[in-house]
CSV table of C-alpha atoms in Angstrom, one decimal:
chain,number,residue,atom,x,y,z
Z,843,UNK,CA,-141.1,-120.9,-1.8
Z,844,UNK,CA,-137.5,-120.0,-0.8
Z,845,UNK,CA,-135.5,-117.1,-3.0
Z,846,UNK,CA,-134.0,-119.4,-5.3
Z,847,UNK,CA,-136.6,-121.2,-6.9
Z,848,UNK,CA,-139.2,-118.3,-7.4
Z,849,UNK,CA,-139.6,-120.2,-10.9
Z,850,UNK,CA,-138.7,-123.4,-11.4
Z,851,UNK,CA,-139.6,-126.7,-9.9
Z,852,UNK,CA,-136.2,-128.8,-10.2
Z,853,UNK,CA,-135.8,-132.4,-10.6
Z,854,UNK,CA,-131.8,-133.1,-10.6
Z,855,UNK,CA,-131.0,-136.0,-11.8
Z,856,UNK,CA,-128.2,-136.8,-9.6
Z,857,UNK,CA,-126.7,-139.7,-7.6
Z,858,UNK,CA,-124.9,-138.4,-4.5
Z,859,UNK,CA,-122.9,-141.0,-2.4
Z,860,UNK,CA,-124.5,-141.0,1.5
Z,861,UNK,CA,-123.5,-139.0,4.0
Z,862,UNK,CA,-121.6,-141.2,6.6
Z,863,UNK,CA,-123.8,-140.8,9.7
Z,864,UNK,CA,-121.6,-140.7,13.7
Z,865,UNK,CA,-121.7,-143.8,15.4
Z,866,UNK,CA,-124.6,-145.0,16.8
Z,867,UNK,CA,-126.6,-142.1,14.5
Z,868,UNK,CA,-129.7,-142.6,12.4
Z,869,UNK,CA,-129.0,-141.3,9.1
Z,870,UNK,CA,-131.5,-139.1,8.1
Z,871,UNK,CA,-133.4,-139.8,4.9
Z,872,UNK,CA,-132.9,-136.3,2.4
Z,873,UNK,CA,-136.8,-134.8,2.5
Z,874,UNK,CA,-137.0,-131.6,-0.3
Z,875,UNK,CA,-139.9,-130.7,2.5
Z,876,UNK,CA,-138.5,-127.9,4.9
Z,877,UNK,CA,-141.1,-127.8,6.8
Z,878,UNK,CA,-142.0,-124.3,6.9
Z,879,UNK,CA,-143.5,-123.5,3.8
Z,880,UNK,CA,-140.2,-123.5,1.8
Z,881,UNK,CA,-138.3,-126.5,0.1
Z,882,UNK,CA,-134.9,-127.3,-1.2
Z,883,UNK,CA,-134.0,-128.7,-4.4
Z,884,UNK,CA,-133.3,-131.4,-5.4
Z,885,UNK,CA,-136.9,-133.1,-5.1
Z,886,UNK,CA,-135.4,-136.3,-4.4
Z,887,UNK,CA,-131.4,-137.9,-5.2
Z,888,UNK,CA,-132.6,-140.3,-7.7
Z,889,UNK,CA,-131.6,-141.0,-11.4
Z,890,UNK,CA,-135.1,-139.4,-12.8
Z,891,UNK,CA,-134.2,-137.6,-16.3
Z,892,UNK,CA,-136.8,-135.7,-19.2
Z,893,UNK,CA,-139.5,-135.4,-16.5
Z,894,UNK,CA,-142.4,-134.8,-17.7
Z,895,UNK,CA,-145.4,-133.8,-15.4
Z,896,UNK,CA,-149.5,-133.0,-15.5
Z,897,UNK,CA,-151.9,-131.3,-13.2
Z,898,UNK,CA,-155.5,-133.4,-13.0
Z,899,UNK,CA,-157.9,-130.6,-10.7
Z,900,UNK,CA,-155.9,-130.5,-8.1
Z,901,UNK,CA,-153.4,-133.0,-8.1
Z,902,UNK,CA,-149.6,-133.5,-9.9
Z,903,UNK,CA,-148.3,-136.7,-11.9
Z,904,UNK,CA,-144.7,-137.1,-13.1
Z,905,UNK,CA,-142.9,-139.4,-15.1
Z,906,UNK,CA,-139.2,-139.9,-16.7
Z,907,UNK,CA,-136.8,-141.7,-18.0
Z,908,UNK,CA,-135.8,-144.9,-16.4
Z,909,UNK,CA,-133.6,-146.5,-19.7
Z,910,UNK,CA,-133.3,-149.7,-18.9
Z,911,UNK,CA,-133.7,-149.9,-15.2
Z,912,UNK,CA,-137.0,-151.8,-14.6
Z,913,UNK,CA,-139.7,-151.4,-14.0
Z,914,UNK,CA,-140.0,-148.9,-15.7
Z,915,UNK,CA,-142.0,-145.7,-16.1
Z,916,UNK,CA,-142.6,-144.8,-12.6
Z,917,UNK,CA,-145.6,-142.5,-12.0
Z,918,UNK,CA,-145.6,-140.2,-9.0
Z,919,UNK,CA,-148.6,-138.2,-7.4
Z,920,UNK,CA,-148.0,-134.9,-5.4
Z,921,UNK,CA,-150.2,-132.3,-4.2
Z,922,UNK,CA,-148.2,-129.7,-3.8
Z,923,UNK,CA,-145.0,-129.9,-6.5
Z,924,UNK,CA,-142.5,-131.0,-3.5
Z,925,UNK,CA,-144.0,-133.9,-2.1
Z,926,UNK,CA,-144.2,-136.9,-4.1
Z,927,UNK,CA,-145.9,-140.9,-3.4
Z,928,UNK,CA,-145.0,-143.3,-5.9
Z,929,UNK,CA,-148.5,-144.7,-7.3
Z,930,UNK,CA,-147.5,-147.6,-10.1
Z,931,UNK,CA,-145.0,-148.3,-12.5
Z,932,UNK,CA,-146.1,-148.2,-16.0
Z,933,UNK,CA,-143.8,-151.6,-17.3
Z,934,UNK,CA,-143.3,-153.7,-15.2
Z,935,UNK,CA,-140.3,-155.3,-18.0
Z,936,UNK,CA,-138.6,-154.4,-20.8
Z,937,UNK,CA,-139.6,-158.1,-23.0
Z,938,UNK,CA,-138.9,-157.2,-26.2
Z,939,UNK,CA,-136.5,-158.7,-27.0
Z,940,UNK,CA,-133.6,-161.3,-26.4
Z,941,UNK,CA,-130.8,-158.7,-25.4
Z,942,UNK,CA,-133.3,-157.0,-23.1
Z,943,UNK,CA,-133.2,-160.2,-21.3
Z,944,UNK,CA,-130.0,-160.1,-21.2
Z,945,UNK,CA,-130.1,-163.2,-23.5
Z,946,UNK,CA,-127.0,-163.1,-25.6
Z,947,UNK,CA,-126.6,-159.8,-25.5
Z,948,UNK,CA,-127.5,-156.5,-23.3
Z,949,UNK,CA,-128.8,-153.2,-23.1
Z,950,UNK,CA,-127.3,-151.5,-20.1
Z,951,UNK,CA,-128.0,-147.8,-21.3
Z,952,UNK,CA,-130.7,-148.4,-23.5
Z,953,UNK,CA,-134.4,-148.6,-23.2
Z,954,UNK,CA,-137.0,-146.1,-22.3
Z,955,UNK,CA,-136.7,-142.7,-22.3
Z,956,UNK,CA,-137.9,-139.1,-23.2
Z,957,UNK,CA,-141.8,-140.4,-21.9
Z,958,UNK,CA,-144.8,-137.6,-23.0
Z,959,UNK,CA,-147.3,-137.9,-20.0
Z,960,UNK,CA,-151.0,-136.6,-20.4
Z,961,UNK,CA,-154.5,-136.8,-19.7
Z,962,UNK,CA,-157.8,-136.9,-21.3
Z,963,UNK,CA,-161.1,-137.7,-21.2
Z,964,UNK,CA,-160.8,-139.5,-17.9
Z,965,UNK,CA,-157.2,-141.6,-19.5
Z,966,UNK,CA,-153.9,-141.4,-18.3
Z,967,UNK,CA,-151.3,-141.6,-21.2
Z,968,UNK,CA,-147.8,-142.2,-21.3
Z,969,UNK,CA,-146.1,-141.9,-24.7
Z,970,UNK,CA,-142.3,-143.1,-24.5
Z,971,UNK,CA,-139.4,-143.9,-27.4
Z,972,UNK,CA,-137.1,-147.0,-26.4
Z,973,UNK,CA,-134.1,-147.8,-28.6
Z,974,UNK,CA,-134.2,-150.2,-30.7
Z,975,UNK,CA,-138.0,-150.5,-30.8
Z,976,UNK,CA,-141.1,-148.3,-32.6
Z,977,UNK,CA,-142.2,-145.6,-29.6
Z,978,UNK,CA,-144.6,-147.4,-27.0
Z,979,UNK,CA,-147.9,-146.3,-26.1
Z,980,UNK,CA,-149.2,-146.7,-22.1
Z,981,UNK,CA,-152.7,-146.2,-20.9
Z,982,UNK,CA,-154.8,-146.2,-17.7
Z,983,UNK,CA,-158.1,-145.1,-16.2
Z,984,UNK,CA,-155.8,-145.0,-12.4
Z,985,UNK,CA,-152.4,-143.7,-12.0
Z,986,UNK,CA,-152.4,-146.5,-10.0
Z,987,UNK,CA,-152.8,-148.8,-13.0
Z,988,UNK,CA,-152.9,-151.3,-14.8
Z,989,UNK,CA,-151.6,-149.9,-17.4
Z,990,UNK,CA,-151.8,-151.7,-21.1
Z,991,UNK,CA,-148.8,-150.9,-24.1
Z,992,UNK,CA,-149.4,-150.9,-27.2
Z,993,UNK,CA,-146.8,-150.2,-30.1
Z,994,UNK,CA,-146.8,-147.3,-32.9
Z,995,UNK,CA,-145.9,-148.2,-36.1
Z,996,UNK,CA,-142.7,-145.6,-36.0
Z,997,UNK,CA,-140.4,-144.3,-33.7
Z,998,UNK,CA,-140.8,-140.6,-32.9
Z,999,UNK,CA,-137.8,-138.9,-31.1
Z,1000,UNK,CA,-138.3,-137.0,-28.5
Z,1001,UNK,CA,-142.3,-136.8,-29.2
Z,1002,UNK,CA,-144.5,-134.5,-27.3
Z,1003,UNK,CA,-148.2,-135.3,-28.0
Z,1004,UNK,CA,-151.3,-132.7,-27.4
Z,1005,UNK,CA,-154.7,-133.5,-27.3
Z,1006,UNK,CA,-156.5,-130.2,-29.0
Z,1007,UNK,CA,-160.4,-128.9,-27.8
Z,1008,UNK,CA,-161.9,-129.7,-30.9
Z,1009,UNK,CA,-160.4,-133.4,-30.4
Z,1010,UNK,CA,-157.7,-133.5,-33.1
Z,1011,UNK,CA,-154.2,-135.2,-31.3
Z,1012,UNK,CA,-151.4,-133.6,-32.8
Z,1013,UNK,CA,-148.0,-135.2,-32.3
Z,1014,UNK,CA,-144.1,-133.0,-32.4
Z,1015,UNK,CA,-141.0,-135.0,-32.4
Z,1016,UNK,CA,-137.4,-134.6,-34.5
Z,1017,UNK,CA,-134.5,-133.0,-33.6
Z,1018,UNK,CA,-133.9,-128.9,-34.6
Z,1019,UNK,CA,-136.2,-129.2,-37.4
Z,1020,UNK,CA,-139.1,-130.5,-35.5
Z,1021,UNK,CA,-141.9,-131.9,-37.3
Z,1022,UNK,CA,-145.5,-132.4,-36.5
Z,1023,UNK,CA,-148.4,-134.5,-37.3
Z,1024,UNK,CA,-151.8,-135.4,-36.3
Z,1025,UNK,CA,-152.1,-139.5,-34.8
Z,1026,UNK,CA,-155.0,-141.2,-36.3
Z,1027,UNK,CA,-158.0,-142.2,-34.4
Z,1028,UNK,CA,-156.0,-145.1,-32.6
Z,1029,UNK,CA,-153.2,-143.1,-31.6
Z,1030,UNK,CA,-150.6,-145.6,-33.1
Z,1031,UNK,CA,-149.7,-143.8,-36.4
Z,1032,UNK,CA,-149.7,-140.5,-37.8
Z,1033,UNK,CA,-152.7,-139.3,-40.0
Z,1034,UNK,CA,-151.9,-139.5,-43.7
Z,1035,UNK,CA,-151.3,-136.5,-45.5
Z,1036,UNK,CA,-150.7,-134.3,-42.3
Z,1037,UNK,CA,-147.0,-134.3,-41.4
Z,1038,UNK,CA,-144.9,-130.8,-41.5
Z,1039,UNK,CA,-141.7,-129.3,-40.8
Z,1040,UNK,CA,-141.6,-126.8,-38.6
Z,1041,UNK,CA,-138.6,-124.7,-38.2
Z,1042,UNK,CA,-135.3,-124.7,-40.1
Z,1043,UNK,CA,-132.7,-126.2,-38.7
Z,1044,UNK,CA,-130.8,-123.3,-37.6
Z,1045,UNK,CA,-134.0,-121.4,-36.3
Z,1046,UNK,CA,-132.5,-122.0,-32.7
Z,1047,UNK,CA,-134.7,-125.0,-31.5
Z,1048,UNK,CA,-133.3,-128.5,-30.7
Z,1049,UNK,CA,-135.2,-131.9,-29.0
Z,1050,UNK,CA,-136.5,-132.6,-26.3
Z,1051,UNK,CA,-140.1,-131.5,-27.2
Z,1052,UNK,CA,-142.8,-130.1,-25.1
Z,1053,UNK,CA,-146.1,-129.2,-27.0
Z,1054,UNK,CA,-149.0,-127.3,-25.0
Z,1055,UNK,CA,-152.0,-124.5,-25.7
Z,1056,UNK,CA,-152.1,-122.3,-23.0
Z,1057,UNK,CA,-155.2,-119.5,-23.4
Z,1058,UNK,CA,-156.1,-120.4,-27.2
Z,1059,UNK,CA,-152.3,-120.0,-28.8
Z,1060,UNK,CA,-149.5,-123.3,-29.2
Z,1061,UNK,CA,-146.3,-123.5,-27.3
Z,1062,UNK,CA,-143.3,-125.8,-27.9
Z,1063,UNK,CA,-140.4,-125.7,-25.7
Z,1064,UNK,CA,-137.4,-128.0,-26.2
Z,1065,UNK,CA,-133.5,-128.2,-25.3
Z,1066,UNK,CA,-130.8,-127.0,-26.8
Z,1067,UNK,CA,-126.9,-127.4,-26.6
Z,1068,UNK,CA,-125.3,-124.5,-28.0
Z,1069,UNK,CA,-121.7,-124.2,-26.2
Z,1070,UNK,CA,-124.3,-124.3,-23.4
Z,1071,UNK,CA,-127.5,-125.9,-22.7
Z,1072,UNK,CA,-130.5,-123.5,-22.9
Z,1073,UNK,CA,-134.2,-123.7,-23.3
Z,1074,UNK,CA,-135.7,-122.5,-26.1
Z,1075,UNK,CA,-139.6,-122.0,-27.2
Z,1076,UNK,CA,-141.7,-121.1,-30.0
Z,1077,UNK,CA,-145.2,-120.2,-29.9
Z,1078,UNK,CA,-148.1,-119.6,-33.1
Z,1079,UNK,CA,-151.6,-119.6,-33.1
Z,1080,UNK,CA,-151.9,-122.5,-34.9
Z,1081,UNK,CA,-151.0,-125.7,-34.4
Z,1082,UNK,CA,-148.7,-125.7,-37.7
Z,1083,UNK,CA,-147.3,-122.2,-37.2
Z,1084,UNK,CA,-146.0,-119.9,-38.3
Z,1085,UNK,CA,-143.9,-120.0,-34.7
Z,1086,UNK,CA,-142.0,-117.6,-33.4
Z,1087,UNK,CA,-138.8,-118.6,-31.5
Z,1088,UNK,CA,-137.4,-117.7,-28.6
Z,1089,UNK,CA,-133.9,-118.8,-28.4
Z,1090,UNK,CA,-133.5,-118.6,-24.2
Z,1091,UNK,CA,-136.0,-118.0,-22.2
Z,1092,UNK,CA,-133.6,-120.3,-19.9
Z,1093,UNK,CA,-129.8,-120.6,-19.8
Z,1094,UNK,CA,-127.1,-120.4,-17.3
Z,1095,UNK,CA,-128.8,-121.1,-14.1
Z,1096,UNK,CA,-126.4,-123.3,-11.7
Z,1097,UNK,CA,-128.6,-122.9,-8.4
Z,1098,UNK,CA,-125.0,-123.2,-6.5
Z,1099,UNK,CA,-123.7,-126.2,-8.5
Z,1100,UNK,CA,-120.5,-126.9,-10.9
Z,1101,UNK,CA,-120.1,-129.5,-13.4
Z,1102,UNK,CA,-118.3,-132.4,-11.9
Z,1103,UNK,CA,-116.4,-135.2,-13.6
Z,1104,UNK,CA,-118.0,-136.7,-16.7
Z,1105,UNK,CA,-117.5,-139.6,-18.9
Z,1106,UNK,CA,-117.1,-140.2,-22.4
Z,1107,UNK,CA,-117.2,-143.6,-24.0
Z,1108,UNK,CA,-119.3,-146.4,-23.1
Z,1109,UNK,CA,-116.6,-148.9,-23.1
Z,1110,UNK,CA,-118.0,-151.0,-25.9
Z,1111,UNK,CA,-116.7,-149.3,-28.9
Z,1112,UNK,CA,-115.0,-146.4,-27.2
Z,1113,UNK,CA,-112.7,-146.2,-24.4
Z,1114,UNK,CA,-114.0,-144.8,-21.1
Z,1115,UNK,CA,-112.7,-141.3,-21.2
Z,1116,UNK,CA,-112.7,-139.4,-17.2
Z,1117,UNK,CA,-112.9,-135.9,-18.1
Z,1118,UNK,CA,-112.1,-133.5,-15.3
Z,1119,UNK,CA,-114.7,-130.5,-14.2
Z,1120,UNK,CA,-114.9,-127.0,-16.0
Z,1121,UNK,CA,-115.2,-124.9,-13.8
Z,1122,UNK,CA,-116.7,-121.6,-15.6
Z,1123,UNK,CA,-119.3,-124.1,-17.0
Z,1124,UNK,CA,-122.5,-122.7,-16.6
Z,1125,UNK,CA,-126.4,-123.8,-18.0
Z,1126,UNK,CA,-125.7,-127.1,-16.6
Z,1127,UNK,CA,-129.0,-126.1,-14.4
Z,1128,UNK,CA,-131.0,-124.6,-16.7
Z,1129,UNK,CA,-134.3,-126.0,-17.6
Z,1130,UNK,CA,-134.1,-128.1,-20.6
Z,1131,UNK,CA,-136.2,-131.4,-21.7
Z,1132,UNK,CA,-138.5,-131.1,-18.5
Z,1133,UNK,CA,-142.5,-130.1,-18.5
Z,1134,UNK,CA,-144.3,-126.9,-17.5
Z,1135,UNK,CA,-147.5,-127.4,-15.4
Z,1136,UNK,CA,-150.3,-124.5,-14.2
Z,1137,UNK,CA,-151.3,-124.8,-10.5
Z,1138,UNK,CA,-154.5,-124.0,-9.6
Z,1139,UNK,CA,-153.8,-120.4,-8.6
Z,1140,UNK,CA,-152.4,-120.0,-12.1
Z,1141,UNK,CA,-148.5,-120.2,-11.2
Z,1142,UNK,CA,-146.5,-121.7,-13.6
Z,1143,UNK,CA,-143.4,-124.3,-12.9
Z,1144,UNK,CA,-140.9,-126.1,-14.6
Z,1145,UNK,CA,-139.1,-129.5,-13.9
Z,1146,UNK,CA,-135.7,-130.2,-15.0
């Protein structure tokens, strides 16, 4: 691995214009691949938010958020955390409605997003929210599909779902409070009776949810924007805590990168606002609203 990345697999989601190639040149076609045992970030120049990623034996899966490009849900296969082969999407449309037909009406910036991606018991399992709608359920027995969806009966922001060793599924969602649940047996609803809060809302923990057990204890990590983005964790024996936060164990990394031009407004009911770069912005980088995997030799990475 080269110097800069000694922790943290990166997935920058980020649309750069293309080089212009000389005359008569074959552009070349960006590979994160260096070819001699070290890569470069970014993975790939592609629009691939909240990427959330799995290790099955020996091989990697990642998903993200793809709003309401579609298809949708595109699941990726790497052996190695650099390269990636697309295997299937998991949606192949977004029919849920007239406007997401564009049928007298649209949904350019909506759709699905913030996608939980696991395995068990030989299933793959993509849980995803998408505006408007209850959160979405995906299954498959290949990453290379099919895949069936099935609706839960609510919408749960920013859910992370973990599938415990005594069987129990336990469910975290919310913004800075966070709650969590167990799903009932068909994984569409929460179990009566079992929902908590977890944290206060000023303990330090935001959205963007990521729920694991790592050697017998429970680990949440999630995003938070406090006059910089950072990534926060919290970590109990049990599954309903108490948790102990800690408020950065990521913050102000820029891997060589400054904040460029943003927009505000959507130019429905706000005015498209161009706000020029900040130069002493920093965090932009960090890891936030990504997933941690465990290679095989027990190394532990990140995506952003």
């Amino acid at each position: 691995m080269n110097r800069f990345m000694r922790t943290a697999l990166v997935l920058t989601p980020l649309v750069l214009a293309p080089a212009v190639a000389p005359l008569g040149a074959q552009p070349r076609t960006w590979t994160a691949d260096n070819g001699n045992g070290t890569y470069s970030n970014p993975l790939f120049y592609d629009e691939f938010s909240d990427p959330d990623l799995i290790r099955v034996g020996n091989d990697f899966y990642l998903t993200g958020t793809t709003m309401h490009a579609m298809p949708g849900l595109p699941v990726l296969h790497s052996r190695d955390l650099v390269n990636w082969e697309f295997m299937s999407y998991a949606v192949d449309r977004l029919d849920l409605a007239p406007a997401y037909r564009l049928d007298g009406g649209e949904i350019y910036g909506k759709g699905i997003w913030a996608p939980s991606f696991r395995y068990h018991a030989g299933v793959f399992h993509i849980f995803t929210n998408v505006n408007g709608q209850t959160t979405r359920h995906f299954t498959a027995k290949s990453p290379r599909g099919p895949w069936t969806r099935t609706a839960m009966k609510r919408s749960l922001h920013d859910l992370s779902v973990l599938f415990d060793d005594d069987g129990t599924v336990y469910v975290v969602w919310g913004y800075q409070d966070l709650h969590v649940a167990q799903l009932d047996s068909t994984l569409t609803d929460l179990a009566p009776g079992t929902e908590r809060v977890l944290f206060a809302k000023d303990a330090g923990m935001g959205e963007g949810a990521h729920f694991y057990k790592i050697d017998g204890r429970y680990y949440i990590t999630s995003a938070w924007y406090a006059g910089r983005m950072r990534l926060a964790a919290a970590r109990a024996n049990r599954p309903y805590g108490p948790y102990e936060v800690q408020k950065e164990i990521s913050a102000d990394e820029t891997f060589g990168l400054r904040q460029g031009h943003r927009l505000r407004g959507n130019g429905a009911d706000a005015q498209i606002v161009v706000t020029p770069p900040n130069p002493t912005a920093r965090g932009g980088m960090a890891m936030h609203q990504g997933g941690i995997v465990q290679t095989p030799n027990g190394a532990w990475w990140a995506s952003r």
